[in-house]
Coordinates of C-alpha atoms and ligand atoms in Angstrom, one line a residue:
M86 CA 4.2 -0.1 22.5
M87 CA 5.6 -3.2 24.1
V88 CA 9.1 -4.2 23.2
S89 CA 8.0 -7.5 21.8
D90 CA 5.4 -5.9 19.5
Y91 CA 8.1 -4.4 17.3
T92 CA 11.5 -5.5 16.1
P93 CA 13.8 -2.5 15.9
W94 CA 16.9 -2.4 13.7
P95 CA 19.9 -4.1 15.5
D96 CA 21.9 -1.4 17.3
K97 CA 24.9 -2.0 15.0
L98 CA 23.0 -1.2 11.9
A99 CA 21.1 1.7 13.5
E100 CA 24.5 3.2 14.4
V101 CA 25.7 2.9 10.8
Y102 CA 22.5 4.4 9.4
R103 CA 22.8 7.4 11.8
A104 CA 26.6 7.8 11.2
E105 CA 26.0 7.7 7.4
G106 CA 23.4 10.4 7.6
C107 CA 20.4 8.2 6.6
W108 CA 18.5 8.8 9.8
L109 CA 18.7 12.5 10.6
G110 CA 16.3 12.5 13.6
E111 CA 13.6 14.3 11.6
T112 CA 9.9 13.7 12.5
F113 CA 6.9 14.3 10.2
S114 CA 5.6 17.2 12.3
G115 CA 9.1 18.7 12.5
V116 CA 9.5 18.6 8.7
L117 CA 6.0 20.1 8.2
A118 CA 6.8 23.0 10.6
E119 CA 10.0 23.7 8.5
R120 CA 8.0 23.7 5.3
V121 CA 5.5 26.1 6.7
M122 CA 8.4 28.5 7.5
Q123 CA 9.8 28.2 4.0
F124 CA 6.6 27.9 1.9
G125 CA 3.8 29.0 4.1
D126 CA 1.7 30.8 1.5
R127 CA 2.3 28.2 -1.3
D128 CA -0.3 25.6 -2.1
A129 CA 0.2 22.3 -0.4
I130 CA -3.0 20.4 -1.2
V131 CA -5.8 20.8 -3.7
S132 CA -8.9 18.6 -3.8
N133 CA -12.4 18.8 -5.1
T134 CA -13.5 20.8 -2.0
Q135 CA -10.3 22.3 -0.6
R136 CA -7.3 24.4 -1.5
W137 CA -4.8 24.6 1.4
T138 CA -1.5 26.4 1.6
Y139 CA 1.2 24.9 3.8
A140 CA 0.1 27.4 6.5
Q141 CA -3.5 26.4 6.2
L142 CA -2.6 22.7 6.2
S143 CA -0.7 23.3 9.4
E144 CA -3.6 25.1 11.0
Q145 CA -5.9 22.1 10.2
V146 CA -3.3 19.8 11.6
T147 CA -3.1 21.7 14.9
R148 CA -6.9 21.9 15.1
L149 CA -7.2 18.2 14.7
A150 CA -4.3 17.3 17.0
K151 CA -6.1 19.3 19.7
G152 CA -9.5 17.8 19.0
F153 CA -8.1 14.3 19.0
T154 CA -6.4 14.9 22.3
A155 CA -9.6 16.4 23.8
L156 CA -11.4 13.2 22.7
G157 CA -8.8 11.2 24.6
I158 CA -6.5 9.9 21.9
K159 CA -3.0 9.5 23.3
P160 CA 0.5 8.9 22.1
K161 CA 1.0 5.3 20.8
D162 CA -2.7 4.7 20.4
R163 CA -3.5 2.8 17.2
I164 CA -6.0 4.5 14.9
I165 CA -7.5 3.0 11.8
V166 CA -7.6 5.6 9.0
Q167 CA -9.8 4.6 6.0
L168 CA -10.4 7.8 4.0
P169 CA -10.7 8.3 0.2
N170 CA -8.3 10.6 -1.6
C171 CA -9.1 14.0 0.0
A172 CA -7.3 16.9 1.5
E173 CA -8.5 15.9 5.0
F174 CA -6.5 12.6 4.7
F175 CA -3.3 14.6 5.3
A176 CA -4.7 16.9 8.1
V177 CA -5.7 13.7 9.9
I178 CA -2.5 11.8 9.5
Y179 CA -0.2 14.8 10.3
A180 CA -2.3 15.4 13.4
L181 CA -1.8 11.8 14.5
F182 CA 1.9 12.1 13.6
R183 CA 2.2 15.2 15.9
L184 CA 0.6 13.3 18.8
G185 CA 2.6 10.2 18.2
A186 CA -0.7 8.3 17.8
L187 CA -0.3 5.6 15.1
P188 CA -2.4 5.5 12.0
I189 CA -3.1 2.1 10.4
F190 CA -3.6 2.8 6.7
A191 CA -6.6 0.7 5.7
L192 CA -7.5 0.8 2.0
P193 CA -10.9 2.1 0.9
P194 CA -12.0 -1.3 -0.4
H195 CA -11.4 -3.0 3.0
R196 CA -14.6 -4.3 4.6
R197 CA -15.8 -5.7 7.9
F198 CA -13.5 -8.7 7.9
E199 CA -10.3 -6.6 7.4
I200 CA -11.3 -3.7 9.6
K201 CA -12.3 -6.0 12.4
H202 CA -9.0 -7.8 12.2
F203 CA -7.0 -4.5 12.3
C204 CA -9.1 -3.3 15.3
Q205 CA -8.6 -6.5 17.2
H206 CA -5.0 -7.2 16.3
A207 CA -3.8 -3.7 17.1
E208 CA -6.3 -2.9 19.8
A209 CA -7.3 0.2 17.9
V210 CA -9.1 2.9 19.9
A211 CA -10.4 5.0 16.9
Y212 CA -11.6 4.5 13.4
I213 CA -11.6 7.5 11.0
I214 CA -13.8 7.3 7.9
A215 CA -15.7 9.4 5.4
D216 CA -19.5 9.2 5.5
T217 CA -19.9 7.7 2.1
H218 CA -17.6 7.2 -0.9
A219 CA -18.0 5.4 -4.2
N220 CA -21.6 4.5 -3.3
F221 CA -20.5 2.9 0.0
D222 CA -21.6 4.0 3.5
Y223 CA -18.6 3.6 5.8
R224 CA -20.7 4.5 8.8
Q225 CA -22.6 1.3 8.3
L226 CA -19.3 -0.5 8.2
A227 CA -18.4 1.1 11.5
R228 CA -21.7 -0.1 13.0
E229 CA -20.9 -3.6 11.9
V230 CA -17.3 -3.6 13.3
L231 CA -18.1 -2.0 16.7
P232 CA -19.7 -4.9 18.5
D233 CA -16.7 -7.1 17.9
S234 CA -14.1 -4.4 18.6
P235 CA -14.0 -3.9 22.4
T236 CA -11.1 -1.4 22.3
L237 CA -12.7 0.9 19.7
Q238 CA -13.9 4.0 21.5
H239 CA -14.3 6.6 18.8
V240 CA -15.6 6.6 15.2
I241 CA -14.8 9.9 13.6
V242 CA -16.5 10.8 10.4
L243 CA -15.6 13.3 7.6
G244 CA -19.0 14.5 6.4
D245 CA -22.4 13.6 7.9
A246 CA -21.4 11.9 11.1
A247 CA -24.8 10.4 12.0
E248 CA -24.5 9.0 15.6
F249 CA -20.7 9.3 15.5
V250 CA -18.2 12.1 16.1
S251 CA -17.8 14.7 13.3
L252 CA -14.2 15.5 12.2
H253 CA -15.3 19.1 12.0
A254 CA -16.8 19.2 15.5
L255 CA -14.2 17.7 17.7
P256 CA -14.2 18.9 21.4
E257 CA -12.1 21.9 22.5
L258 CA -8.8 21.1 24.3
E259 CA -8.5 22.6 27.7
S260 CA -4.9 21.3 28.3
E261 CA -1.6 21.3 26.4
L262 CA -0.7 18.9 23.6
P263 CA 1.5 16.0 24.7
A264 CA 5.2 16.1 23.8
P265 CA 5.9 15.1 20.2
P266 CA 7.3 11.7 19.4
L267 CA 10.9 10.8 18.8
A268 CA 12.3 10.2 15.3
S269 CA 13.2 6.7 16.2
D270 CA 9.6 6.0 17.3
V271 CA 7.1 4.0 15.1
A272 CA 5.0 6.6 13.2
F273 CA 2.4 4.4 11.6
F274 CA 1.5 1.1 10.1
Q275 CA 1.5 0.1 6.5
L276 CA -0.4 -3.1 5.5
S277 CA 1.4 -6.1 4.0
G278 CA 0.1 -7.5 0.7
G279 CA 0.4 -10.7 2.6
S280 CA 0.7 -14.4 1.9
T281 CA -0.5 -15.6 5.2
G282 CA -3.9 -16.3 6.9
T283 CA -4.2 -12.8 8.3
P284 CA -3.0 -9.4 7.0
K285 CA 0.2 -8.2 8.7
L286 CA 0.9 -4.7 10.0
I287 CA 4.2 -3.1 9.1
P288 CA 5.6 -0.6 11.7
R289 CA 7.5 2.3 10.0
T290 CA 9.5 4.8 12.0
H291 CA 9.8 8.6 11.3
D292 CA 13.6 8.1 10.8
D293 CA 13.3 5.2 8.3
Y294 CA 10.3 6.5 6.3
I295 CA 11.7 10.1 6.0
Y296 CA 15.0 8.7 4.8
S297 CA 13.1 6.9 2.0
L298 CA 11.3 10.1 1.2
R299 CA 14.5 12.1 1.0
G300 CA 16.0 9.5 -1.4
S301 CA 12.9 9.4 -3.5
V302 CA 12.7 13.2 -3.7
E303 CA 16.2 13.3 -5.1
I304 CA 15.7 10.4 -7.5
C305 CA 12.4 11.8 -8.8
Q306 CA 14.0 15.3 -9.0
L307 CA 11.1 16.9 -7.0
T308 CA 11.3 20.7 -6.3
P309 CA 8.9 23.2 -4.8
D310 CA 7.4 23.5 -8.3
S311 CA 6.5 19.8 -8.5
V312 CA 2.8 19.1 -8.7
Y313 CA 1.9 15.5 -7.9
L314 CA -1.5 13.9 -8.8
S315 CA -2.5 11.3 -6.3
V316 CA -4.6 8.8 -8.2
I317 CA -4.2 5.5 -6.4
P318 CA -5.3 5.2 -2.7
A319 CA -3.4 7.8 -0.7
G320 CA -2.4 5.5 2.1
H321 CA -0.8 2.9 -0.1
N322 CA 3.0 3.0 0.2
F323 CA 3.4 3.9 -3.5
A324 CA 1.1 6.9 -3.4
L325 CA 2.3 7.9 0.1
S326 CA 6.1 7.8 -0.3
S327 CA 7.5 6.8 -3.6
P328 CA 7.9 9.8 -3.8
G329 CA 4.2 10.1 -3.3
S330 CA 2.4 12.9 -1.4
L331 CA 4.7 12.8 1.6
G332 CA 7.7 13.2 -0.7
V333 CA 6.1 16.1 -2.4
F334 CA 5.5 17.8 0.9
Y335 CA 9.1 17.1 1.8
A336 CA 10.1 19.0 -1.3
G337 CA 7.6 21.8 -0.7
G338 CA 5.5 21.0 -3.8
K339 CA 1.8 20.7 -4.4
V340 CA -0.4 17.5 -4.1
V341 CA -3.6 17.2 -6.1
M342 CA -5.9 14.6 -4.5
C343 CA -7.9 12.8 -7.2
A344 CA -11.0 11.2 -5.6
H345 CA -11.5 8.7 -8.5
P346 CA -8.9 7.1 -10.7
S347 CA -11.1 7.3 -13.8
P348 CA -9.2 9.1 -16.5
D349 CA -11.9 11.7 -17.4
V350 CA -11.6 13.0 -13.8
A351 CA -7.8 12.6 -13.5
L352 CA -6.8 13.9 -16.9
N353 CA -8.7 17.1 -16.2
W354 CA -6.7 17.8 -13.1
I355 CA -3.5 17.7 -15.1
A356 CA -4.1 20.9 -17.1
K357 CA -6.0 22.6 -14.4
E358 CA -3.3 22.4 -11.8
G359 CA -0.2 21.9 -14.0
V360 CA 0.5 18.4 -12.8
T361 CA 4.2 17.4 -13.4
I362 CA 4.2 13.8 -12.0
T363 CA 1.8 11.0 -11.2
A364 CA 1.8 7.4 -10.2
L365 CA -0.3 4.6 -11.8
V366 CA -0.8 0.9 -11.5
P367 CA -0.4 -1.0 -14.8
P368 CA -4.2 -1.6 -15.5
L369 CA -4.8 2.2 -15.5
V370 CA -2.3 2.8 -18.3
P371 CA -4.3 1.5 -21.3
V372 CA -7.3 3.3 -19.9
W373 CA -5.4 6.5 -19.7
L374 CA -4.0 6.1 -23.2
D375 CA -7.4 5.5 -24.7
A376 CA -8.9 8.5 -22.9
A377 CA -6.0 10.7 -23.8
K378 CA -6.6 9.9 -27.5
S379 CA -10.3 10.6 -27.4
L380 CA -10.5 13.5 -24.9
K381 CA -7.2 15.2 -26.1
P382 CA -6.5 16.9 -22.8
D383 CA -3.6 19.3 -22.5
L384 CA -0.9 17.2 -20.9
S385 CA 2.0 19.6 -21.6
S386 CA 2.9 20.0 -17.9
L387 CA 3.2 16.3 -17.3
K388 CA 6.8 15.2 -17.3
V389 CA 7.0 11.9 -15.4
V390 CA 4.6 9.0 -15.2
Q391 CA 5.5 6.3 -12.6
V392 CA 4.1 2.8 -13.0
G393 CA 4.5 0.2 -10.3
G394 CA 2.8 -2.3 -8.0
A395 CA 2.6 -5.1 -10.5
R396 CA 4.2 -6.4 -13.6
F397 CA 4.2 -3.8 -16.5
S398 CA 4.6 -5.1 -20.0
P399 CA 7.4 -3.6 -22.1
E400 CA 5.0 -3.0 -25.0
L401 CA 2.7 -0.9 -22.9
A402 CA 5.7 0.8 -21.4
R403 CA 6.8 1.9 -24.9
R404 CA 3.4 3.0 -25.9
L405 CA 3.0 5.1 -22.7
T406 CA 6.3 6.8 -23.3
S407 CA 5.7 7.8 -26.9
E408 CA 1.9 8.5 -26.8
L409 CA 2.0 10.8 -23.8
N410 CA 5.5 12.1 -24.5
I411 CA 6.6 11.6 -20.9
T412 CA 9.5 10.0 -19.0
L413 CA 8.4 6.6 -17.7
Q414 CA 9.7 5.6 -14.3
Q415 CA 9.1 2.0 -13.2
V416 CA 8.8 1.5 -9.5
F417 CA 9.2 -1.8 -7.8
G418 CA 8.5 -1.3 -4.1
M419 CA 6.9 -2.9 -1.1
A420 CA 5.3 -1.6 2.0
E421 CA 7.9 -3.5 4.1
G422 CA 10.5 -1.0 2.8
L423 CA 12.8 -1.5 -0.2
V424 CA 11.8 0.7 -3.2
N425 CA 13.5 0.5 -6.6
Y426 CA 13.3 3.1 -9.3
T427 CA 14.4 3.4 -12.9
R428 CA 16.2 6.8 -13.0
L429 CA 14.9 9.7 -15.1
D430 CA 18.0 9.7 -17.3
D431 CA 17.9 6.0 -18.0
G432 CA 17.3 5.0 -21.6
L433 CA 14.3 3.2 -22.9
D434 CA 16.1 -0.1 -22.7
V435 CA 16.1 0.4 -18.9
T436 CA 12.8 2.2 -18.3
C437 CA 10.8 -0.2 -20.4
Y438 CA 12.5 -3.5 -19.6
S439 CA 13.5 -3.3 -16.0
Q440 CA 12.1 -2.3 -12.6
G441 CA 15.1 -0.2 -11.6
R442 CA 17.5 -0.2 -8.7
P443 CA 17.3 0.6 -5.0
I444 CA 17.0 4.1 -3.5
S445 CA 20.1 3.8 -1.4
K446 CA 23.6 2.4 -1.5
H447 CA 22.8 1.1 2.0
D448 CA 20.1 -1.1 0.6
E449 CA 21.6 -4.6 0.6
I450 CA 20.3 -7.0 -2.0
R451 CA 20.8 -10.8 -2.1
I452 CA 19.4 -13.0 -4.9
V453 CA 19.4 -16.6 -3.7
D454 CA 18.3 -20.1 -4.5
D455 CA 16.0 -22.3 -2.4
E456 CA 18.8 -23.0 0.0
D457 CA 19.6 -19.2 0.5
Q458 CA 22.8 -19.5 -1.5
P459 CA 23.6 -16.7 -4.0
V460 CA 22.7 -17.6 -7.6
A461 CA 25.1 -17.0 -10.4
A462 CA 25.3 -13.4 -11.8
G463 CA 22.3 -12.7 -14.0
E464 CA 20.3 -15.8 -12.9
V465 CA 16.8 -15.6 -11.4
G466 CA 16.5 -16.1 -7.7
H467 CA 14.6 -15.1 -4.5
L468 CA 15.1 -11.5 -3.6
L469 CA 16.2 -10.8 0.0
T470 CA 16.9 -7.3 1.3
R471 CA 18.0 -5.4 4.3
G472 CA 18.5 -1.7 4.7
P473 CA 17.8 1.7 6.4
Y474 CA 14.1 1.7 5.6
T475 CA 13.2 -2.0 5.4
I476 CA 11.6 -3.5 8.5
H477 CA 13.1 -6.3 10.6
G478 CA 9.7 -7.6 11.7
Y479 CA 5.9 -7.3 11.4
Y480 CA 3.9 -6.0 14.3
R481 CA 2.9 -8.7 16.9
A482 CA 3.8 -11.6 14.5
D483 CA 6.7 -13.5 16.1
E484 CA 5.9 -16.8 14.5
H485 CA 5.6 -15.4 11.0
N486 CA 8.7 -13.2 11.5
A487 CA 10.8 -16.2 12.0
K488 CA 10.0 -17.3 8.5
A489 CA 9.8 -13.9 6.7
F490 CA 13.2 -12.8 7.8
T491 CA 16.6 -14.5 7.7
S492 CA 18.5 -14.8 11.0
D493 CA 20.7 -11.9 9.9
G494 CA 17.7 -9.6 9.4
F495 CA 17.1 -9.8 5.6
Y496 CA 13.4 -9.6 4.6
R497 CA 12.3 -12.4 2.3
T498 CA 10.3 -10.4 -0.3
G499 CA 8.8 -13.5 -2.0
D500 CA 9.7 -12.0 -5.4
R501 CA 11.8 -13.8 -8.0
V502 CA 14.2 -11.4 -9.7
R503 CA 17.4 -11.2 -11.7
L504 CA 20.0 -8.5 -11.8
T505 CA 21.0 -7.1 -15.3
A506 CA 24.6 -6.4 -16.1
A507 CA 23.9 -2.7 -15.7
G508 CA 22.7 -3.3 -12.2
N509 CA 18.9 -3.1 -12.6
L510 CA 16.4 -5.6 -11.2
V511 CA 13.9 -7.4 -13.4
V512 CA 11.0 -9.0 -11.6
E513 CA 10.5 -12.4 -13.1
G514 CA 7.8 -13.9 -10.9
R515 CA 6.9 -14.7 -7.4
A516 CA 7.4 -17.5 -4.9
K517 CA 4.9 -16.2 -2.3
D518 CA 1.4 -17.6 -2.3
Q519 CA -0.2 -14.3 -3.4
I520 CA -2.3 -13.0 -6.3
N521 CA -1.4 -9.6 -7.7
R522 CA -4.7 -8.4 -9.1
G523 CA -3.6 -5.3 -11.0
G524 CA -1.6 -4.1 -8.0
E525 CA -4.1 -5.2 -5.4
K526 CA -2.5 -8.1 -3.4
I527 CA -4.5 -11.1 -2.3
S528 CA -3.2 -13.7 0.1
A529 CA -4.3 -17.1 -1.2
E530 CA -4.3 -18.5 2.3
E531 CA -6.5 -15.8 3.7
V532 CA -9.3 -16.4 1.2
E533 CA -8.9 -20.2 1.3
N534 CA -9.5 -20.0 5.1
Q535 CA -12.6 -18.0 4.5
L536 CA -13.9 -20.6 2.0
L537 CA -13.2 -23.4 4.4
E538 CA -15.6 -21.8 6.8
H539 CA -18.4 -22.8 4.4
E540 CA -20.2 -26.0 5.6
N541 CA -20.1 -27.5 2.1
V542 CA -16.4 -26.8 1.4
I543 CA -14.0 -29.6 2.1
D544 CA -10.9 -28.0 0.7
A545 CA -9.9 -24.9 -1.3
A546 CA -6.9 -23.7 -3.3
I547 CA -6.6 -20.3 -4.9
V548 CA -4.2 -19.5 -7.7
A549 CA -3.6 -16.6 -10.1
M550 CA -4.9 -16.8 -13.6
P551 CA -3.8 -14.5 -16.5
D552 CA -6.1 -11.6 -17.3
A553 CA -5.6 -9.2 -20.2
Y554 CA -6.6 -6.1 -18.3
L555 CA -5.5 -6.8 -14.7
G556 CA -2.5 -9.0 -15.4
E557 CA -3.8 -11.5 -12.9
K558 CA -7.1 -12.5 -11.5
S559 CA -7.9 -15.1 -8.9
C560 CA -9.3 -18.6 -9.5
A561 CA -10.5 -20.8 -6.6
F562 CA -10.4 -24.6 -6.9
V563 CA -12.9 -26.1 -4.5
I564 CA -13.6 -29.6 -3.3
R565 CA -17.2 -29.6 -2.0
N566 CA -19.2 -32.3 -0.1
N567 CA -22.3 -32.1 -2.3
D568 CA -22.9 -30.8 -5.8
V569 CA -25.8 -28.5 -4.8
V570 CA -23.6 -25.7 -3.6
R571 CA -22.8 -23.4 -6.5
S572 CA -20.2 -20.7 -7.3
V573 CA -22.8 -17.9 -6.6
D574 CA -23.5 -19.4 -3.2
L575 CA -19.8 -19.3 -2.3
I576 CA -19.4 -15.8 -3.6
R577 CA -22.4 -14.6 -1.7
F578 CA -21.0 -16.3 1.4
L579 CA -17.6 -14.5 1.1
R580 CA -19.3 -11.2 0.6
E581 CA -21.5 -11.7 3.7
R582 CA -18.4 -12.5 5.7
G583 CA -17.3 -9.0 4.9
L584 CA -14.3 -9.7 2.7
A585 CA -13.0 -6.9 0.5
T586 CA -14.5 -7.3 -3.0
Y587 CA -11.1 -7.5 -4.7
K588 CA -10.4 -10.7 -2.7
I589 CA -13.5 -12.5 -3.9
P590 CA -12.4 -15.2 -6.4
D591 CA -13.0 -14.1 -10.0
R592 CA -13.7 -17.7 -10.9
I593 CA -14.5 -20.9 -9.0
E594 CA -13.8 -24.4 -10.3
F595 CA -15.2 -27.4 -8.5
V596 CA -12.9 -30.4 -8.6
S597 CA -12.9 -33.8 -6.9
Q598 CA -9.3 -33.7 -5.8
F599 CA -6.2 -31.5 -6.1
P600 CA -3.0 -32.5 -8.0
K601 CA -0.3 -33.1 -5.5
T602 CA 3.5 -32.5 -5.4
G603 CA 6.0 -35.2 -4.7
V604 CA 5.8 -34.4 -1.0
G605 CA 2.0 -34.6 -1.1
K606 CA 1.2 -30.8 -1.0
V607 CA -1.4 -29.3 -3.3
S608 CA 0.4 -28.5 -6.5
K609 CA -0.6 -24.9 -7.3
K610 CA 1.7 -25.1 -10.3
H611 CA -0.5 -27.7 -11.9
L612 CA -3.6 -25.8 -11.0
R613 CA -2.2 -22.6 -12.6
A614 CA -1.2 -24.5 -15.7
W615 CA -4.7 -26.1 -15.9
I616 CA -6.6 -22.8 -15.7
E617 CA -4.2 -21.1 -18.1
A618 CA -4.8 -23.9 -20.6
Q619 CA -8.6 -23.5 -20.2
L620 CA -8.4 -19.8 -20.8
S621 CA -6.3 -20.1 -23.9
N622 CA -8.7 -22.6 -25.5
Ligands
OOB933 C1 3.8 -2.0 -3.7 O1 3.8 -2.4 -2.4 P1 2.9 -3.6 -1.9 O2 3.4 -3.8 -0.5 O3 1.5 -3.4 -2.2 O4 3.3 -4.9 -2.8 C2 4.6 -5.3 -2.9 C3 4.8 -6.4 -3.9 C4 6.2 -6.7 -4.3 O5 6.8 -7.6 -3.4 C5 6.0 -7.3 -5.7 O6 5.5 -8.6 -5.5 C6 4.9 -6.5 -6.3 O7 4.2 -6.0 -5.1 N1 5.4 -5.4 -7.1 C7 5.8 -5.5 -8.4 C8 6.1 -4.2 -8.7 N2 6.0 -3.4 -7.7 C9 5.5 -4.1 -6.7 N3 5.8 -6.5 -9.2 C10 6.3 -6.3 -10.4 N4 6.7 -5.1 -10.9 C11 6.6 -4.0 -10.1 N5 7.0 -2.8 -10.5 O8 3.2 -2.5 -4.6 C12 4.6 -0.7 -4.0 C13 5.2 0.0 -2.9 C14 5.9 1.1 -3.2 C15 6.1 1.5 -4.5 C16 5.6 0.8 -5.5 C17 4.8 -0.3 -5.3

């Protein structure tokens, strides 16, 4: 990777993080090899179709690492991985980790627009998919992406490969595997929720990510007896590392891969595999509570339920705690790094009413006003952060990096928070131009730009509107140049442009002009207030 592609930690900070024992020089494949020695015949992964011990996982990883190499995949190559929650997800990513090839964790709902962008922006050489999932044919998506993705050489398919390469029939390797990567190397890319025109890629190193895993394992008290149910998409930072599947592997525990988040499927796994911990986004909670009431599954093994990714109401937090008789852990994290947890021995006043505190004493937190000056204790302000697992720059995004980070390397999270007297963060809102649709992040600008491509759209502004189930949905205000074009036309247009479904506006309002701020910018505050008033009528 070119030096300018990636902003490493400044030497001074890197020295501190090494000297303080945050970065221990571990790599993902190194850690897996150790776990195979310690726990070889214990279960690592269970899915609908597979049950692999650590030794079997490691065999799969070696087989794939050889096959990928024989195909021509090399260290530092970028590879888009878009798989549903399945055991093979981990065989694939650990194989890429071993090679030092860099997965980009696309989410299952991403479509032509997003995948094409990742391919082009990162010059990806391979795209790894399942044949079909949730009634969608990813091979067809690959066919649509290929003509505009000149660097893409391999489409590798789990299941029926059609004209592509089958994950189960990779070529035989005649030569040796390349040398493994260094711990200080970038290991993969997370995706930013984003507030800009194009989704940004987040480079994470072995050193920094494994440090966040170690901290998470300790805070979540994982042991080799922990059983984690992976319900939300496995490549999302929450499910991957907070403590997520990779944290559970770090601890030598077992991961159960749930292919669908619906509670009838998920709740069955809990008794069947003795699940001890799982992670949910807020909209899943009421659905689980209702299902638990009617299906009466045996949940006696379940000790901890984590909730994060979006605002979680204190009322629901209390209900969850008492109705499932579990310990609630709120998780406020971001793919860029910083993760906050309420601790397992915190009282209900903390677990239900705050979003916890950082993993590490080396996480630096600043809460500031619009001029980057610290706010008074307990006041709401913008959250800035720097630390041993928070990036200093997005991949190939110099211009955006200049705005997203302070000159001394703090990441501007875009979240508005306050710090309680006991030292916990409470998320009060957001300054970034983003909609948080039940944990799925939508950049307003990205979708506005798409709408502007329509010949009858003069201008567009997208804001969040309240929703009882998802917390927020998206509402697009559109100025059009004739009144023939309708909402359905614009929605069809966005779909045909290949935008992920969750980004398609939930509602479109046509207006003749936008309310303006004092400096003449579109006042999204007024648009939000207007739609909120409409909804409460
Ligand atoms: C997680 O990561 P991302 O990258 O999808 O989204 C990060 C953003 C945060 O900046 C914040 O705006 C929002 O999602 N958020 C929350 C929250 N957790 C995340 N807002 C309110 N309350 C919470 N508990 O969403 C993520 C990554 C790792 C662990 C957990 C969540």
